[in-house]
Short mmCIF file of C-alpha atoms and ligand atoms in Angstrom, two decimals:
data_model
loop_
_atom_site.label_atom_id
_atom_site.label_comp_id
_atom_site.label_asym_id
_atom_site.label_seq_id
_atom_site.Cartn_x
_atom_site.Cartn_y
_atom_site.Cartn_z
CA MET A 1 35.68 57.62 18.70
CA SER A 2 35.21 54.38 17.78
CA GLU A 3 35.49 51.02 19.95
CA HIS A 4 36.35 47.78 19.12
CA SER A 5 35.50 44.60 20.53
CA PHE A 6 36.60 42.66 17.10
CA CYS A 7 39.95 42.58 15.34
CA ARG A 8 40.81 45.53 13.05
CA SER A 9 42.33 43.16 10.80
CA CYS A 10 40.61 39.79 10.87
CA GLY A 11 37.44 40.38 12.62
CA ASN A 12 37.71 37.93 15.42
CA LYS A 13 36.41 38.67 18.98
CA LEU A 14 39.33 40.31 21.22
CA PHE A 15 39.93 39.49 24.64
CA GLU A 16 41.12 42.51 27.48
CA VAL A 17 44.44 42.50 28.26
CA VAL A 18 44.68 45.45 30.57
CA ASN A 19 42.35 48.33 31.30
CA PHE A 20 44.16 51.40 32.16
CA GLY A 21 41.06 53.43 32.79
CA LYS A 22 40.14 57.10 31.60
CA MET A 23 42.69 58.64 29.82
CA PRO A 24 43.58 62.02 27.79
CA ILE A 25 44.81 61.89 24.46
CA ALA A 26 48.64 61.41 25.37
CA ASN A 27 50.29 64.19 23.19
CA ALA A 28 47.49 67.11 23.85
CA PHE A 29 49.68 69.36 26.28
CA VAL A 30 47.12 71.90 27.32
CA HIS A 31 46.78 75.72 28.60
CA LYS A 32 45.18 76.38 31.74
CA GLU A 33 42.08 77.52 30.12
CA GLN A 34 41.43 74.29 28.40
CA PHE A 35 41.58 71.80 31.52
CA LYS A 36 37.69 71.54 31.60
CA LYS A 37 37.37 70.57 28.04
CA GLU A 38 40.12 67.85 27.69
CA TYR A 39 39.19 64.95 25.41
CA MET A 40 39.04 61.64 27.63
CA PHE A 41 38.53 57.82 26.46
CA GLN A 42 38.86 54.15 27.70
CA LEU A 43 42.76 53.19 27.17
CA MET A 44 42.22 49.34 27.39
CA ALA A 45 44.73 46.85 25.67
CA MET A 46 43.15 43.95 23.86
CA ASN A 47 44.47 40.72 21.84
CA CYS A 48 43.27 39.00 18.82
CA PRO A 49 43.39 34.98 19.66
CA ARG A 50 43.24 34.59 15.62
CA CYS A 51 46.01 36.57 14.19
CA SER A 52 47.82 37.97 17.10
CA LEU A 53 47.45 41.52 16.54
CA PHE A 54 47.89 43.30 20.22
CA GLN A 55 45.49 46.65 19.85
CA LEU A 56 43.71 49.11 21.60
CA TYR A 57 39.80 48.81 22.48
CA GLU A 58 39.06 52.50 21.86
CA GLN A 59 40.66 55.07 20.17
CA PRO A 60 40.09 58.94 19.27
CA ASP A 61 39.63 60.07 15.90
CA PRO A 62 42.88 59.93 14.16
CA SER A 63 41.88 63.95 13.73
CA LEU A 64 42.21 64.43 17.20
CA LEU A 65 45.77 63.32 17.57
CA PHE A 66 47.37 64.32 13.94
CA HIS A 67 46.47 67.81 13.44
CA ASP A 68 47.74 71.08 12.62
CA ASN A 69 49.62 71.86 15.70
CA TYR A 70 51.13 68.05 16.36
CA ALA A 71 53.46 68.33 19.38
CA PHE A 72 56.23 65.99 18.25
CA LEU A 73 59.07 67.11 16.19
CA ALA A 74 61.66 64.40 15.14
CA ASP A 75 64.48 66.52 15.18
CA THR A 76 64.49 67.04 18.76
CA SER A 77 66.40 63.75 19.26
CA ARG A 78 69.99 63.43 18.00
CA VAL A 79 69.56 59.62 18.31
CA MET A 80 66.47 58.94 16.18
CA GLN A 81 68.20 61.55 13.51
CA GLN A 82 71.14 59.28 13.68
CA HIS A 83 68.51 56.16 13.02
CA PHE A 84 66.91 58.12 10.17
CA SER A 85 70.18 58.69 8.76
CA LEU A 86 71.68 54.89 9.34
CA LEU A 87 68.81 53.69 7.38
CA ALA A 88 69.55 55.90 4.64
CA GLU A 89 72.77 54.91 4.10
CA GLU A 90 71.33 51.20 4.45
CA LEU A 91 69.23 52.26 1.18
CA ILE A 92 72.15 53.45 -0.82
CA LYS A 93 74.66 51.03 0.21
CA ASP A 94 72.99 47.72 0.83
CA PHE A 95 69.71 48.33 -1.59
CA ASN A 96 71.57 49.99 -4.35
CA LEU A 97 69.00 52.37 -4.43
CA LYS A 98 69.14 54.51 -7.85
CA ASN A 99 68.17 58.07 -8.03
CA ASP A 100 65.50 57.50 -10.46
CA GLU A 101 63.55 55.24 -7.81
CA LEU A 102 60.96 56.54 -5.68
CA VAL A 103 61.36 56.49 -1.78
CA THR A 104 58.27 57.12 -0.16
CA GLU A 105 58.17 57.68 3.43
CA ILE A 106 54.62 57.93 5.47
CA GLY A 107 54.88 59.78 8.87
CA SER A 108 58.12 61.15 7.85
CA ASN A 109 57.57 63.94 10.37
CA ASP A 110 59.98 67.06 10.04
CA SER A 111 63.10 65.04 9.12
CA GLY A 112 62.75 61.58 8.16
CA VAL A 113 64.80 59.04 6.03
CA ILE A 114 64.00 60.83 3.06
CA TYR A 115 65.50 64.25 4.64
CA TYR A 116 69.08 62.37 4.82
CA LEU A 117 68.74 60.40 1.25
CA ASN A 118 68.38 64.28 0.30
CA LYS A 119 70.76 65.79 2.21
CA SER A 120 73.73 63.30 2.34
CA TYR A 121 73.26 61.39 -0.91
CA LYS A 122 71.33 63.94 -3.12
CA HIS A 123 68.57 61.53 -3.76
CA THR A 124 65.70 63.98 -5.00
CA ASN A 125 63.11 61.08 -6.42
CA HIS A 126 61.37 61.19 -2.74
CA LEU A 127 57.85 61.71 -1.28
CA GLY A 128 56.94 62.61 2.24
CA VAL A 129 53.37 61.88 3.34
CA GLU A 130 52.62 63.62 6.76
CA PRO A 131 48.97 64.51 8.28
CA SER A 132 50.13 67.15 10.63
CA LYS A 133 50.29 70.50 8.61
CA ASN A 134 52.66 71.99 11.12
CA VAL A 135 55.51 69.33 10.53
CA CYS A 136 54.90 68.86 6.94
CA GLU A 137 55.48 72.90 6.39
CA ILE A 138 58.79 72.57 8.14
CA SER A 139 59.64 69.75 6.03
CA ASN A 140 58.83 71.81 2.80
CA SER A 141 61.20 74.60 4.13
CA LYS A 142 63.89 71.98 3.89
CA GLY A 143 63.30 71.33 0.57
CA LEU A 144 61.66 67.97 0.89
CA ARG A 145 58.47 67.12 -1.75
CA MET A 146 55.61 66.41 0.71
CA LYS A 147 51.81 65.63 0.70
CA ASN A 148 49.92 66.97 3.90
CA LEU A 149 47.31 63.82 3.71
CA PHE A 150 46.45 60.21 5.95
CA PHE A 151 47.93 57.48 3.94
CA ASN A 152 45.30 54.96 2.71
CA SER A 153 44.30 52.84 -0.14
CA ASN A 154 42.37 55.54 -1.57
CA THR A 155 44.62 58.53 -1.16
CA ALA A 156 47.32 55.98 -2.39
CA SER A 157 45.51 55.50 -5.80
CA ASN A 158 45.99 59.67 -6.08
CA LEU A 159 49.63 59.51 -5.22
CA ILE A 160 50.06 56.57 -7.90
CA SER A 161 48.40 58.69 -10.54
CA GLU A 162 50.73 61.78 -9.83
CA PHE A 163 53.98 60.24 -8.80
CA GLY A 164 54.04 56.79 -10.51
CA LYS A 165 54.70 53.31 -8.13
CA SER A 166 57.31 53.64 -5.54
CA LYS A 167 60.58 51.10 -5.12
CA TYR A 168 60.98 51.74 -1.61
CA PHE A 169 58.27 52.44 0.78
CA ILE A 170 59.03 53.26 4.39
CA SER A 171 57.05 53.67 7.72
CA LEU A 172 59.30 54.37 11.02
CA ASN A 173 57.24 54.44 14.38
CA THR A 174 54.24 55.33 11.79
CA LEU A 175 52.30 51.85 10.97
CA ALA A 176 51.21 50.98 14.24
CA HIS A 177 49.53 54.86 14.40
CA ILE A 178 47.08 53.88 11.91
CA PRO A 179 43.68 52.10 12.71
CA ASP A 180 42.67 51.40 9.28
CA ILE A 181 45.58 48.53 8.99
CA ASN A 182 43.73 47.03 6.17
CA SER A 183 43.38 50.01 4.12
CA VAL A 184 47.13 51.09 4.62
CA LEU A 185 48.25 47.69 3.95
CA LYS A 186 46.35 47.46 0.54
CA GLY A 187 47.43 50.89 -0.29
CA ILE A 188 51.02 50.06 0.18
CA HIS A 189 50.65 46.98 -2.36
CA ASP A 190 48.97 48.75 -4.80
CA PHE A 191 51.81 51.34 -4.45
CA LEU A 192 54.97 49.27 -4.47
CA THR A 193 56.49 48.34 -7.86
CA ASP A 194 56.51 44.44 -8.26
CA ASP A 195 60.19 44.05 -7.21
CA GLY A 196 59.52 47.13 -4.35
CA ILE A 197 60.31 46.97 -0.58
CA TYR A 198 58.66 48.34 2.15
CA ILE A 199 60.42 48.88 5.81
CA THR A 200 58.64 49.33 8.50
CA GLU A 201 59.52 49.88 12.25
CA ASP A 202 57.52 49.96 15.65
CA PRO A 203 57.71 49.08 19.25
CA TYR A 204 57.96 45.55 19.42
CA LEU A 205 55.33 43.48 21.68
CA PHE A 206 57.92 41.25 23.32
CA ASP A 207 59.92 44.65 24.49
CA VAL A 208 56.72 45.70 25.86
CA PHE A 209 56.16 42.54 28.04
CA ASN A 210 59.70 41.95 28.88
CA LYS A 211 60.57 45.60 30.14
CA VAL A 212 56.97 45.97 31.48
CA SER A 213 56.71 49.18 29.40
CA TYR A 214 53.20 49.33 29.41
CA ASP A 215 53.70 53.22 28.35
CA GLN A 216 54.20 52.37 25.09
CA ILE A 217 50.26 52.15 25.34
CA TYR A 218 48.54 55.15 24.40
CA ASP A 219 46.01 56.25 21.94
CA GLU A 220 48.49 56.74 19.03
CA HIS A 221 50.09 53.26 19.26
CA VAL A 222 46.71 51.53 18.27
CA PHE A 223 48.87 48.44 17.77
CA ILE A 224 51.93 46.80 19.20
CA PHE A 225 53.24 44.47 16.67
CA SER A 226 54.77 41.09 17.05
CA VAL A 227 56.72 39.40 14.21
CA THR A 228 53.77 36.56 14.18
CA ALA A 229 51.17 39.27 14.19
CA MET A 230 53.07 41.08 11.44
CA LYS A 231 53.68 37.95 9.34
CA ASN A 232 49.74 37.40 9.28
CA LEU A 233 49.38 40.86 8.09
CA CYS A 234 51.61 40.33 5.33
CA ASP A 235 49.94 36.88 4.35
CA LYS A 236 46.44 38.52 4.32
CA PHE A 237 47.68 41.34 1.52
CA ASN A 238 50.02 38.96 -0.27
CA LEU A 239 53.15 40.45 0.76
CA GLN A 240 56.12 38.40 1.95
CA LEU A 241 57.82 39.25 5.17
CA PHE A 242 61.32 38.12 4.45
CA ASP A 243 63.61 39.68 7.20
CA VAL A 244 63.43 41.16 10.59
CA LYS A 245 66.20 43.44 12.59
CA LYS A 246 65.59 44.10 16.21
CA THR A 247 66.56 47.82 17.20
CA ASP A 248 66.99 49.97 20.35
CA THR A 249 64.95 52.71 19.27
CA ALA A 250 61.36 53.81 20.71
CA GLY A 251 61.88 51.70 23.95
CA GLY A 252 62.77 48.81 21.99
CA SER A 253 61.57 48.26 18.38
CA MET A 254 61.45 45.60 15.53
CA ARG A 255 62.01 46.50 11.63
CA TYR A 256 60.29 44.36 9.54
CA TYR A 257 61.55 43.96 5.38
CA ILE A 258 58.61 43.12 3.06
CA THR A 259 58.29 42.65 -0.63
CA LYS A 260 55.81 41.94 -3.30
CA ASN A 261 58.09 39.30 -4.60
CA LYS A 262 56.77 36.23 -3.13
CA THR A 263 60.13 34.51 -4.60
CA THR A 264 62.28 36.30 -1.87
CA LYS A 265 64.39 34.22 0.45
CA ILE A 266 63.32 34.40 4.09
CA SER A 267 65.90 34.99 6.33
CA ARG A 268 66.76 32.82 9.47
CA ASN A 269 66.37 35.28 11.43
CA LEU A 270 62.93 36.05 11.03
CA VAL A 271 62.38 31.95 11.29
CA SER A 272 64.26 32.07 14.74
CA TYR A 273 61.55 35.32 16.11
CA LEU A 274 58.79 33.11 14.71
CA ASP A 275 59.95 29.99 16.85
CA PHE A 276 60.99 32.52 19.82
CA GLU A 277 57.39 34.20 20.21
CA LYS A 278 55.85 30.92 19.70
CA LYS A 279 57.73 29.52 22.50
CA ASN A 280 57.41 32.17 24.87
CA GLY A 281 53.61 31.95 24.65
CA ILE A 282 52.25 34.34 22.04
CA PHE A 283 49.31 31.59 21.33
CA GLU A 284 48.37 31.21 24.96
CA THR A 285 46.38 33.37 27.35
CA LYS A 286 49.04 33.29 30.36
CA ILE A 287 51.61 35.62 28.84
CA TYR A 288 48.97 38.38 28.74
CA SER A 289 47.54 37.82 32.27
CA THR A 290 51.12 38.14 33.23
CA PHE A 291 51.47 41.32 31.78
CA ARG A 292 48.53 42.84 33.36
CA LYS A 293 49.73 41.99 36.72
CA ASN A 294 53.40 43.20 35.94
CA CYS A 295 51.68 46.54 34.97
CA GLU A 296 49.75 46.79 38.62
CA LYS A 297 53.08 45.85 40.43
CA SER A 298 55.02 48.43 38.28
CA LYS A 299 52.35 50.99 39.34
CA ASN A 300 52.48 50.11 43.06
CA SER A 301 55.99 50.20 43.16
CA LEU A 302 56.49 53.73 41.58
CA LEU A 303 53.37 55.54 43.54
CA ASP A 304 55.31 53.89 46.71
CA THR A 305 58.70 55.40 45.77
CA LEU A 306 57.36 58.73 44.79
CA THR A 307 55.16 58.93 47.90
CA THR A 308 58.12 57.99 50.07
CA LEU A 309 60.44 60.39 48.50
CA ALA A 310 57.87 63.35 48.63
CA GLU A 311 57.00 62.71 52.33
CA LYS A 312 60.40 63.50 52.94
CA ASN A 313 60.21 66.97 51.21
CA ASN A 314 62.25 65.81 48.31
CA LYS A 315 61.70 67.93 45.02
CA ILE A 316 60.90 65.50 41.88
CA VAL A 317 60.66 66.60 38.30
CA SER A 318 60.02 64.15 35.26
CA TYR A 319 62.37 64.43 32.53
CA GLY A 320 60.52 64.58 28.97
CA ALA A 321 57.12 65.56 28.71
CA THR A 322 56.45 62.30 26.62
CA SER A 323 53.28 60.55 25.57
CA LYS A 324 54.52 57.74 27.47
CA SER A 325 54.73 59.33 30.55
CA THR A 326 50.80 60.60 30.04
CA THR A 327 49.92 56.90 30.42
CA ILE A 328 52.14 56.40 33.58
CA PHE A 329 50.92 59.67 35.40
CA ASN A 330 47.05 58.97 34.55
CA TYR A 331 47.06 55.32 35.49
CA CYS A 332 48.92 55.94 38.62
CA ASN A 333 47.27 59.23 39.32
CA ILE A 334 50.61 60.93 39.76
CA GLY A 335 50.08 64.62 39.94
CA THR A 336 51.52 68.13 41.25
CA ASP A 337 51.77 66.57 44.76
CA LEU A 338 54.59 64.09 43.52
CA ILE A 339 56.09 65.52 40.57
CA SER A 340 56.75 69.37 40.77
CA PHE A 341 56.98 70.17 37.12
CA ILE A 342 58.21 68.44 33.81
CA THR A 343 61.13 69.80 32.01
CA ASP A 344 61.19 69.34 28.18
CA THR A 345 63.01 70.87 25.14
CA THR A 346 60.34 70.85 22.45
CA SER A 347 58.98 74.27 21.83
CA THR A 348 55.19 73.15 21.41
CA LYS A 349 55.32 71.78 24.75
CA ILE A 350 57.05 74.38 27.14
CA ASN A 351 54.51 76.27 29.20
CA LYS A 352 51.86 74.10 28.83
CA TYR A 353 50.36 71.56 31.25
CA SER A 354 50.60 67.62 30.96
CA PRO A 355 47.27 65.93 29.88
CA GLY A 356 44.90 64.90 32.64
CA VAL A 357 46.97 65.22 35.59
CA HIS A 358 48.07 68.95 34.65
CA ILE A 359 51.95 69.04 35.99
CA PRO A 360 53.86 72.30 34.19
CA ILE A 361 56.24 71.81 31.64
CA TYR A 362 59.14 74.40 31.60
CA ASP A 363 62.08 74.54 29.30
CA TYR A 364 65.42 73.15 29.55
CA GLU A 365 67.00 76.42 31.25
CA TYR A 366 64.13 76.55 34.02
CA PHE A 367 65.43 73.06 34.84
CA LEU A 368 68.93 74.22 35.04
CA ASN A 369 68.26 76.90 37.45
CA ASN A 370 65.82 74.86 39.75
CA LEU A 371 67.65 71.49 39.64
CA PRO A 372 65.48 68.72 41.82
CA ASN A 373 66.78 65.86 44.23
CA TYR A 374 64.96 63.55 42.27
CA CYS A 375 64.33 63.13 38.16
CA PHE A 376 61.91 60.51 36.66
CA LEU A 377 63.15 59.64 33.84
CA GLY A 378 59.77 60.10 31.43
CA ALA A 379 61.88 60.05 28.04
CA TRP A 380 63.40 56.63 29.31
CA ASN A 381 63.52 55.69 25.43
CA HIS A 382 66.39 58.36 25.20
CA ARG A 383 68.03 57.25 27.88
CA LYS A 384 71.44 57.16 26.45
CA GLU A 385 71.28 60.47 24.98
CA ILE A 386 70.05 61.96 28.50
CA SER A 387 72.58 60.05 30.23
CA ILE A 388 75.78 61.64 28.32
CA LYS A 389 73.76 65.07 28.31
CA GLU A 390 73.19 65.16 32.25
CA LYS A 391 76.39 63.33 33.19
CA GLU A 392 78.05 66.83 34.29
CA ILE A 393 74.95 68.43 35.33
CA PHE A 394 72.11 66.61 37.17
CA SER A 395 73.86 63.14 37.57
CA LYS A 396 76.11 65.11 39.70
CA LYS A 397 73.74 66.45 41.72
CA GLY A 398 70.54 64.37 42.07
CA LYS A 399 69.30 60.78 41.51
CA TRP A 400 67.23 59.22 38.80
CA ILE A 401 63.94 57.25 39.38
CA ILE A 402 63.11 54.52 36.32
CA HIS A 403 59.86 52.83 36.48
CA THR A 404 60.46 49.80 34.44
CA PRO A 405 59.76 47.11 35.06
CA GLU A 406 59.89 48.13 38.43
CA ALA A 407 60.34 51.73 40.24
CA LYS A 408 64.01 52.09 40.95
CA ILE A 409 66.29 54.81 42.40
CA ILE A 410 69.48 54.88 40.40
CA ASN A 411 72.45 57.38 40.91
CA ASP A 412 73.58 57.51 36.98
CA LEU A 413 71.64 56.69 34.03
P1 TYD B 1 59.15 61.07 22.80
O1 TYD B 1 60.38 60.20 22.33
O2 TYD B 1 58.48 61.67 21.10
O3 TYD B 1 58.38 59.99 23.30
P2 TYD B 1 56.86 60.02 23.00
O4 TYD B 1 56.67 59.25 21.93
O5 TYD B 1 56.54 58.90 24.54
O6 TYD B 1 55.91 61.06 23.04
O7 TYD B 1 59.47 62.61 23.43
C1 TYD B 1 60.41 62.65 23.97
C2 TYD B 1 60.57 63.90 24.60
O8 TYD B 1 61.76 64.06 25.23
C3 TYD B 1 60.40 64.91 23.82
O9 TYD B 1 59.44 66.04 23.45
C4 TYD B 1 61.88 65.71 23.70
C5 TYD B 1 62.02 65.27 24.99
N1 TYD B 1 63.43 65.46 25.18
C6 TYD B 1 64.26 66.51 26.45
O10 TYD B 1 63.04 67.13 26.66
N2 TYD B 1 65.19 66.53 26.47
C7 TYD B 1 66.21 65.38 26.08
O11 TYD B 1 67.54 65.44 26.24
C8 TYD B 1 65.63 64.46 25.07
C9 TYD B 1 66.45 63.71 24.39
C10 TYD B 1 64.31 64.48 24.92
#
């Protein structure tokens, strides 16, 4: 565990944005006998007034988060799989990726972009770097070349000795998870060829603010990037951010295109996002205090909605045992008095309990046999996919509860 009053990148003093109180590890789904041993930490979002890097105050040791039994498997979401596959296509078609050019992906999970490069385009010169042993083994079994380690400037130099430099470097939903951002960016700078391109994507700060999706804030998301903060980070490591692309995944993300080649032309899209963030107050304190107030409003409206329904003996279930819902349930103090159970399709979560508030997690078959009156959409980042899946099933019988920006009951997703 480490506490940070100073920016992890530039060292400037941080200011507090929202204090969510004591939290368990968001993705640490537990068995009954582990209830008393749960690790708790202070979940507090901070911001750096100098480089605009939005970050956590305290974070548990990464080995507690990404271990041999990491509960997230990317291939449980069809939409995410399609997203990875489209980036593989972009590398081949738009960037003219050649078979002898190395593509390295960190946090490639059990089937990231390199999986699709290999499967759809027979691109074999790839390397996946993944700290969780179980997901690494799954990737190995799919024929991918993997290294089971945490990526940083030290491990990067070993990788360069073994594999040479990388033409493309990818991290989707990964960079925001790595606390030692300076070491990882130095590692990427060293690992990239001189004309190499780094493509990274993570939840976008202005989506979090606009949607009041405060549940994007949990132990694994040490940072929530804005374009401004990403540009500052790149400048510090002599990297050039040259383009950005808005994506819908993970509740609203931004993709960043970065290179070592300082002569690369900067896109108009990038300039307009920097301008947008400035105009919307990224350098002022108001945007952060408004977000804090909006989090409180969202919490109160969700508690009111659930309490009113529960008082009328409605059965409420949460759909998707997400890390995000760990923040919601613990911040709002929502337990089995309000939510009967959580349904999820991930084998490593089923028949366990949610962190902190200990709501039981049952599989999809149990859900089908015990359909509730209301479903709280815990996995709201998969809304489209769930909407299609449930159109003829749950949506025919019950109603949905969504919590962003304020709690609302809706008939269909
Ligand atoms: P995830 O997207 O990883 O969210 P977080 O990063 O907040 O943990 O988790 C989504 C969870 O939702 C995952 O455990 C799988 C589950 N899920 C279902 O149970 N049914 C579905 O139809 C979908 C799309 C996801």
